[in-house]
Amino acid sequence: MLKSFKFLLLFLLLSGVVFAGTELELVAPGGGEADLRRSVMKYYASGSDLVVARWNNFEVEAEFLEYQRDKSALNGKGQVKMVQRSPWRVLQSTSFFADLNQEYFTANGSVKLRYDEATNFKAEQLDWESRTEQFNLIGDVSVNYGGWKITGDKVEGNMNSGLFIITGSVRIVNLENSMRAGRVIFDRPIEKMTLRENPVVINGKNELSATEIVYDLKTKKVSASGVVKSRVIE
C-alpha cells in the first residue's frame, strides 16, 4: 500500500514536468517508489503489462525503469524496447540507458535494431546519438538485408545517410555468393558494398581478389581495382 501511495504521489508531482522543452510521460502498471533525496524514481511492470515512458519522438517499454530526475536519465532492464516514431525504428535489448536532454542512448545484451523494413542489425552493444544520428554496434555484429547476411566485429553508421561501415573479420553471404574483407562500406540507399582490406568474392568455383571490390546489389555487377587476381577453385 505504501509503495502504491508513493507511486501515486510521484506521478501527480512529475507527470507534467517538462524536460528540454518536452513532456516526459511515465506509466507504471506495477507501481513505483522514490528516493526523494537522490531524486531517483523506480517504476515496475505488472506481469506482461510493462512500464512505458514517452517523450519527444520516442517510446520505451521495459519490465523496470529507473528515472534520475536531476540527470534527466532513464535506465531500463528486462524486455526493453524503444520505438522511434518517425522514421519508424525499433530497438530491443536486455538493458538500456537514455540521456533525455542529449537524446543519447546505449543498449546492452541481445541488441536488435530494425532500421527499416528490409534492414536489421544484431549486436551485443549499441551507442546511438539521436541528434547526429551517428551510431555504433559492437560485439558479434550482423546485418541482414534482402537475403544477404553480413557479420563482423563492429558497425559504425549514420541513420540518416544509411551509410554503414562494418569492420573486423567481415563475412558476407547469400544463396549464391560468399565474400570476405577486413572492412566493408555498405551504402544502403544506392545498394552497393565496397570491400577493402584483402577483399575476396566467391561465386560458385570462381574466386576474385583485389585491392578493392565494389559489389552492386541491384545489378549483381562486380568491379575490382588495384592488384586483381582471379582463379578457379578446385
mmCIF file of C-alpha atoms in Angstrom:
data_model
loop_
_atom_site.group_PDB
_atom_site.id
_atom_site.type_symbol
_atom_site.label_atom_id
_atom_site.label_comp_id
_atom_site.label_asym_id
_atom_site.label_seq_id
_atom_site.Cartn_x
_atom_site.Cartn_y
_atom_site.Cartn_z
ATOM 1 C CA MET A 1 0.000 0.000 0.000
ATOM 2 C CA LEU A 2 2.827 2.385 0.891
ATOM 3 C CA LYS A 3 4.578 1.565 -2.371
ATOM 4 C CA SER A 4 1.415 2.302 -4.367
ATOM 5 C CA PHE A 5 0.859 5.553 -2.473
ATOM 6 C CA LYS A 6 4.407 6.701 -3.162
ATOM 7 C CA PHE A 7 3.942 5.996 -6.852
ATOM 8 C CA LEU A 8 0.635 7.881 -6.974
ATOM 9 C CA LEU A 9 2.172 10.901 -5.236
ATOM 10 C CA LEU A 10 5.177 10.778 -7.536
ATOM 11 C CA PHE A 11 3.009 10.528 -10.621
ATOM 12 C CA LEU A 12 0.958 13.521 -9.554
ATOM 13 C CA LEU A 13 4.109 15.563 -8.923
ATOM 14 C CA LEU A 14 6.111 14.655 -12.017
ATOM 15 C CA SER A 15 3.804 13.538 -14.829
ATOM 16 C CA GLY A 16 3.624 17.075 -16.191
ATOM 17 C CA VAL A 17 7.282 18.021 -15.741
ATOM 18 C CA VAL A 18 8.943 19.347 -18.873
ATOM 19 C CA PHE A 19 12.490 18.302 -19.782
ATOM 20 C CA ALA A 20 14.359 20.097 -22.573
ATOM 21 C CA GLY A 21 11.085 21.590 -23.757
ATOM 22 C CA THR A 22 9.296 18.223 -23.959
ATOM 23 C CA GLU A 23 6.943 16.454 -21.528
ATOM 24 C CA LEU A 24 8.014 13.070 -20.181
ATOM 25 C CA GLU A 25 5.117 10.701 -19.534
ATOM 26 C CA LEU A 26 5.571 7.597 -17.365
ATOM 27 C CA VAL A 27 3.057 4.788 -16.852
ATOM 28 C CA ALA A 28 3.852 2.005 -14.355
ATOM 29 C CA PRO A 29 1.241 -0.781 -14.012
ATOM 30 C CA GLY A 30 3.124 -2.286 -11.050
ATOM 31 C CA GLY A 31 3.539 0.974 -9.167
ATOM 32 C CA GLY A 32 6.768 2.650 -8.125
ATOM 33 C CA GLU A 33 8.911 4.048 -5.350
ATOM 34 C CA ALA A 34 11.047 7.131 -4.883
ATOM 35 C CA ASP A 35 14.232 8.262 -3.194
ATOM 36 C CA LEU A 36 13.341 11.951 -2.969
ATOM 37 C CA ARG A 37 16.713 12.891 -1.505
ATOM 38 C CA ARG A 38 18.550 11.483 -4.538
ATOM 39 C CA SER A 39 15.725 12.366 -6.968
ATOM 40 C CA VAL A 40 15.625 8.765 -8.171
ATOM 41 C CA MET A 41 12.333 7.081 -9.045
ATOM 42 C CA LYS A 42 11.779 3.394 -9.779
ATOM 43 C CA TYR A 43 8.891 2.043 -11.832
ATOM 44 C CA TYR A 44 7.695 -1.552 -12.124
ATOM 45 C CA ALA A 45 5.752 -3.666 -14.603
ATOM 46 C CA SER A 46 2.849 -5.869 -13.594
ATOM 47 C CA GLY A 47 3.205 -9.234 -15.290
ATOM 48 C CA SER A 48 3.069 -8.684 -19.046
ATOM 49 C CA ASP A 49 1.989 -5.048 -18.598
ATOM 50 C CA LEU A 50 5.283 -3.213 -18.997
ATOM 51 C CA VAL A 51 6.401 0.205 -17.785
ATOM 52 C CA VAL A 52 6.052 2.809 -20.547
ATOM 53 C CA ALA A 53 7.947 6.096 -20.923
ATOM 54 C CA ARG A 54 7.144 8.584 -23.691
ATOM 55 C CA TRP A 55 8.929 11.769 -24.716
ATOM 56 C CA ASN A 56 9.525 13.685 -27.947
ATOM 57 C CA ASN A 57 9.749 11.160 -30.802
ATOM 58 C CA PHE A 58 10.371 8.127 -28.581
ATOM 59 C CA GLU A 59 8.634 5.497 -26.508
ATOM 60 C CA VAL A 60 10.288 2.917 -24.229
ATOM 61 C CA GLU A 61 8.793 -0.221 -22.702
ATOM 62 C CA ALA A 62 10.541 -2.304 -20.047
ATOM 63 C CA GLU A 63 9.964 -4.554 -17.063
ATOM 64 C CA PHE A 64 11.740 -1.972 -14.907
ATOM 65 C CA LEU A 65 12.617 1.696 -15.407
ATOM 66 C CA GLU A 66 14.650 3.956 -13.141
ATOM 67 C CA TYR A 67 14.368 7.696 -13.709
ATOM 68 C CA GLN A 68 17.097 10.032 -12.418
ATOM 69 C CA ARG A 69 15.375 13.389 -12.369
ATOM 70 C CA ASP A 70 18.457 15.583 -11.815
ATOM 71 C CA LYS A 71 20.256 13.974 -14.764
ATOM 72 C CA SER A 72 17.157 13.524 -16.947
ATOM 73 C CA ALA A 73 18.234 9.919 -17.439
ATOM 74 C CA LEU A 74 16.366 6.638 -17.829
ATOM 75 C CA ASN A 75 17.715 3.173 -17.071
ATOM 76 C CA GLY A 76 15.716 0.169 -18.236
ATOM 77 C CA LYS A 77 16.011 -3.577 -17.696
ATOM 78 C CA GLY A 78 14.166 -6.660 -18.894
ATOM 79 C CA GLN A 79 12.455 -6.907 -22.306
ATOM 80 C CA VAL A 80 13.440 -3.349 -23.189
ATOM 81 C CA LYS A 81 12.003 -1.962 -26.408
ATOM 82 C CA MET A 82 12.449 1.593 -27.687
ATOM 83 C CA VAL A 83 10.436 2.855 -30.639
ATOM 84 C CA GLN A 84 11.366 5.920 -32.660
ATOM 85 C CA ARG A 85 8.086 7.000 -34.216
ATOM 86 C CA SER A 86 9.358 8.937 -37.242
ATOM 87 C CA PRO A 87 11.081 7.486 -39.109
ATOM 88 C CA TRP A 88 9.876 4.222 -37.622
ATOM 89 C CA ARG A 89 12.714 2.287 -35.992
ATOM 90 C CA VAL A 90 12.681 -0.305 -33.206
ATOM 91 C CA LEU A 91 15.465 -1.093 -30.722
ATOM 92 C CA GLN A 92 15.353 -4.127 -28.407
ATOM 93 C CA SER A 93 17.811 -5.182 -25.691
ATOM 94 C CA THR A 94 18.076 -6.538 -22.153
ATOM 95 C CA SER A 95 19.319 -3.249 -20.649
ATOM 96 C CA PHE A 96 19.059 0.360 -21.776
ATOM 97 C CA PHE A 97 20.187 3.883 -20.866
ATOM 98 C CA ALA A 98 18.846 7.179 -22.207
ATOM 99 C CA ASP A 99 20.070 10.734 -21.644
ATOM 100 C CA LEU A 100 16.838 12.581 -22.391
ATOM 101 C CA ASN A 101 18.438 16.022 -22.718
ATOM 102 C CA GLN A 102 21.078 14.897 -25.218
ATOM 103 C CA GLU A 103 18.913 12.162 -26.780
ATOM 104 C CA TYR A 104 21.835 9.767 -26.406
ATOM 105 C CA PHE A 105 21.128 6.060 -25.963
ATOM 106 C CA THR A 106 23.070 2.933 -25.064
ATOM 107 C CA ALA A 107 21.776 -0.631 -25.128
ATOM 108 C CA ASN A 108 23.399 -3.870 -23.999
ATOM 109 C CA GLY A 109 22.639 -7.560 -24.302
ATOM 110 C CA SER A 110 20.966 -9.231 -27.306
ATOM 111 C CA VAL A 111 20.630 -5.909 -29.125
ATOM 112 C CA LYS A 112 18.307 -5.854 -32.136
ATOM 113 C CA LEU A 113 17.779 -2.765 -34.284
ATOM 114 C CA ARG A 114 15.141 -2.573 -37.002
ATOM 115 C CA TYR A 115 16.459 0.133 -39.325
ATOM 116 C CA ASP A 116 13.759 -0.193 -41.984
ATOM 117 C CA GLU A 117 11.507 -2.879 -43.463
ATOM 118 C CA ALA A 118 14.426 -4.597 -45.216
ATOM 119 C CA THR A 119 17.383 -3.887 -42.910
ATOM 120 C CA ASN A 120 18.012 -5.322 -39.439
ATOM 121 C CA PHE A 121 21.038 -5.280 -37.135
ATOM 122 C CA LYS A 122 22.091 -7.510 -34.243
ATOM 123 C CA ALA A 123 24.917 -6.960 -31.745
ATOM 124 C CA GLU A 124 25.821 -7.044 -28.062
ATOM 125 C CA GLN A 125 26.143 -3.279 -27.565
ATOM 126 C CA LEU A 126 24.748 -0.110 -29.156
ATOM 127 C CA ASP A 127 25.651 3.574 -28.798
ATOM 128 C CA TRP A 128 23.306 5.983 -30.601
ATOM 129 C CA GLU A 129 23.410 9.784 -30.634
ATOM 130 C CA SER A 130 19.994 10.716 -31.998
ATOM 131 C CA ARG A 131 20.790 14.378 -32.685
ATOM 132 C CA THR A 132 23.560 13.497 -35.148
ATOM 133 C CA GLU A 133 22.098 10.038 -35.939
ATOM 134 C CA GLN A 134 25.565 8.515 -35.529
ATOM 135 C CA PHE A 135 25.594 5.022 -34.023
ATOM 136 C CA ASN A 136 27.972 2.166 -33.212
ATOM 137 C CA LEU A 137 27.235 -1.530 -32.828
ATOM 138 C CA ILE A 138 29.828 -3.739 -31.145
ATOM 139 C CA GLY A 139 30.199 -7.450 -30.493
ATOM 140 C CA ASP A 140 29.108 -10.362 -32.709
ATOM 141 C CA VAL A 141 27.560 -7.923 -35.192
ATOM 142 C CA SER A 142 25.267 -8.991 -38.029
ATOM 143 C CA VAL A 143 23.411 -7.056 -40.722
ATOM 144 C CA ASN A 144 20.533 -8.677 -42.598
ATOM 145 C CA TYR A 145 19.347 -7.124 -45.842
ATOM 146 C CA GLY A 146 17.459 -8.599 -48.791
ATOM 147 C CA GLY A 147 18.718 -12.146 -48.387
ATOM 148 C CA TRP A 148 22.254 -11.018 -47.515
ATOM 149 C CA LYS A 149 23.879 -11.551 -44.130
ATOM 150 C CA ILE A 150 26.932 -9.517 -43.149
ATOM 151 C CA THR A 151 28.842 -10.412 -39.982
ATOM 152 C CA GLY A 152 31.743 -8.627 -38.299
ATOM 153 C CA ASP A 153 33.077 -7.131 -35.099
ATOM 154 C CA LYS A 154 31.747 -3.573 -35.323
ATOM 155 C CA VAL A 155 29.382 -1.337 -37.294
ATOM 156 C CA GLU A 156 29.717 2.442 -37.475
ATOM 157 C CA GLY A 157 26.926 4.244 -39.259
ATOM 158 C CA ASN A 158 24.540 7.122 -39.713
ATOM 159 C CA MET A 159 20.793 6.597 -39.512
ATOM 160 C CA ASN A 160 20.019 9.449 -41.918
ATOM 161 C CA SER A 161 22.550 8.713 -44.660
ATOM 162 C CA GLY A 162 22.208 4.934 -44.470
ATOM 163 C CA LEU A 163 25.979 4.529 -44.784
ATOM 164 C CA PHE A 164 27.294 1.670 -42.638
ATOM 165 C CA ILE A 165 30.942 0.657 -42.147
ATOM 166 C CA ILE A 166 31.483 -2.924 -40.968
ATOM 167 C CA THR A 167 34.944 -3.852 -39.675
ATOM 168 C CA GLY A 168 36.733 -6.869 -38.263
ATOM 169 C CA SER A 169 36.777 -10.259 -39.913
ATOM 170 C CA VAL A 170 33.824 -9.416 -42.163
ATOM 171 C CA ARG A 171 31.867 -12.178 -43.899
ATOM 172 C CA ILE A 172 29.087 -11.604 -46.440
ATOM 173 C CA VAL A 173 26.870 -14.412 -47.712
ATOM 174 C CA ASN A 174 23.670 -15.090 -49.632
ATOM 175 C CA LEU A 175 22.426 -18.127 -51.540
ATOM 176 C CA GLU A 176 24.792 -17.547 -54.477
ATOM 177 C CA ASN A 177 27.835 -15.659 -53.205
ATOM 178 C CA SER A 178 30.360 -15.570 -50.401
ATOM 179 C CA MET A 179 32.619 -12.600 -49.657
ATOM 180 C CA ARG A 180 35.155 -11.617 -47.041
ATOM 181 C CA ALA A 181 37.156 -8.494 -46.213
ATOM 182 C CA GLY A 182 38.633 -6.549 -43.326
ATOM 183 C CA ARG A 183 36.435 -3.533 -43.996
ATOM 184 C CA VAL A 184 33.098 -3.180 -45.820
ATOM 185 C CA ILE A 185 31.273 0.057 -46.639
ATOM 186 C CA PHE A 186 27.582 -0.669 -47.136
ATOM 187 C CA ASP A 187 25.769 2.222 -48.843
ATOM 188 C CA ARG A 188 22.160 1.247 -48.186
ATOM 189 C CA PRO A 189 20.417 3.916 -50.373
ATOM 190 C CA ILE A 190 22.323 3.003 -53.556
ATOM 191 C CA GLU A 191 22.623 -0.682 -52.586
ATOM 192 C CA LYS A 192 26.363 -1.026 -53.064
ATOM 193 C CA MET A 193 29.029 -2.676 -50.934
ATOM 194 C CA THR A 194 32.675 -1.628 -51.143
ATOM 195 C CA LEU A 195 35.082 -4.278 -49.856
ATOM 196 C CA ARG A 196 38.566 -3.272 -48.692
ATOM 197 C CA GLU A 197 41.487 -4.815 -46.790
ATOM 198 C CA ASN A 198 42.128 -8.114 -48.606
ATOM 199 C CA PRO A 199 38.672 -8.490 -50.175
ATOM 200 C CA VAL A 200 37.638 -11.767 -51.795
ATOM 201 C CA VAL A 201 34.443 -12.624 -53.704
ATOM 202 C CA ILE A 202 33.488 -16.240 -54.390
ATOM 203 C CA ASN A 203 30.751 -17.233 -56.843
ATOM 204 C CA GLY A 204 30.490 -20.948 -57.347
ATOM 205 C CA LYS A 205 34.033 -22.112 -58.175
ATOM 206 C CA ASN A 206 35.206 -18.651 -59.223
ATOM 207 C CA GLU A 207 37.248 -16.583 -56.777
ATOM 208 C CA LEU A 208 38.152 -12.926 -57.258
ATOM 209 C CA SER A 209 40.530 -10.896 -55.085
ATOM 210 C CA ALA A 210 41.733 -7.302 -55.474
ATOM 211 C CA THR A 211 42.791 -4.180 -53.614
ATOM 212 C CA GLU A 212 39.167 -3.002 -53.677
ATOM 213 C CA ILE A 213 35.984 -4.690 -54.850
ATOM 214 C CA VAL A 214 32.612 -2.993 -55.348
ATOM 215 C CA TYR A 215 29.506 -5.183 -55.481
ATOM 216 C CA ASP A 216 26.223 -3.738 -56.798
ATOM 217 C CA LEU A 217 23.359 -5.496 -55.025
ATOM 218 C CA LYS A 218 20.809 -4.436 -57.659
ATOM 219 C CA THR A 219 22.676 -5.406 -60.833
ATOM 220 C CA LYS A 220 24.967 -8.043 -59.242
ATOM 221 C CA LYS A 221 27.851 -6.367 -61.059
ATOM 222 C CA VAL A 222 31.327 -6.728 -59.570
ATOM 223 C CA SER A 223 34.017 -4.064 -60.088
ATOM 224 C CA ALA A 224 37.597 -4.721 -58.984
ATOM 225 C CA SER A 225 40.558 -2.333 -58.828
ATOM 226 C CA GLY A 226 44.207 -2.394 -57.790
ATOM 227 C CA VAL A 227 46.002 -5.726 -57.837
ATOM 228 C CA VAL A 228 43.319 -8.001 -59.310
ATOM 229 C CA LYS A 229 43.565 -11.796 -59.221
ATOM 230 C CA SER A 230 41.103 -14.479 -60.241
ATOM 231 C CA ARG A 231 41.197 -18.235 -60.048
ATOM 232 C CA VAL A 232 39.062 -21.318 -60.288
ATOM 233 C CA ILE A 233 38.651 -23.173 -57.014
ATOM 234 C CA GLU A 234 39.325 -26.881 -57.427
#
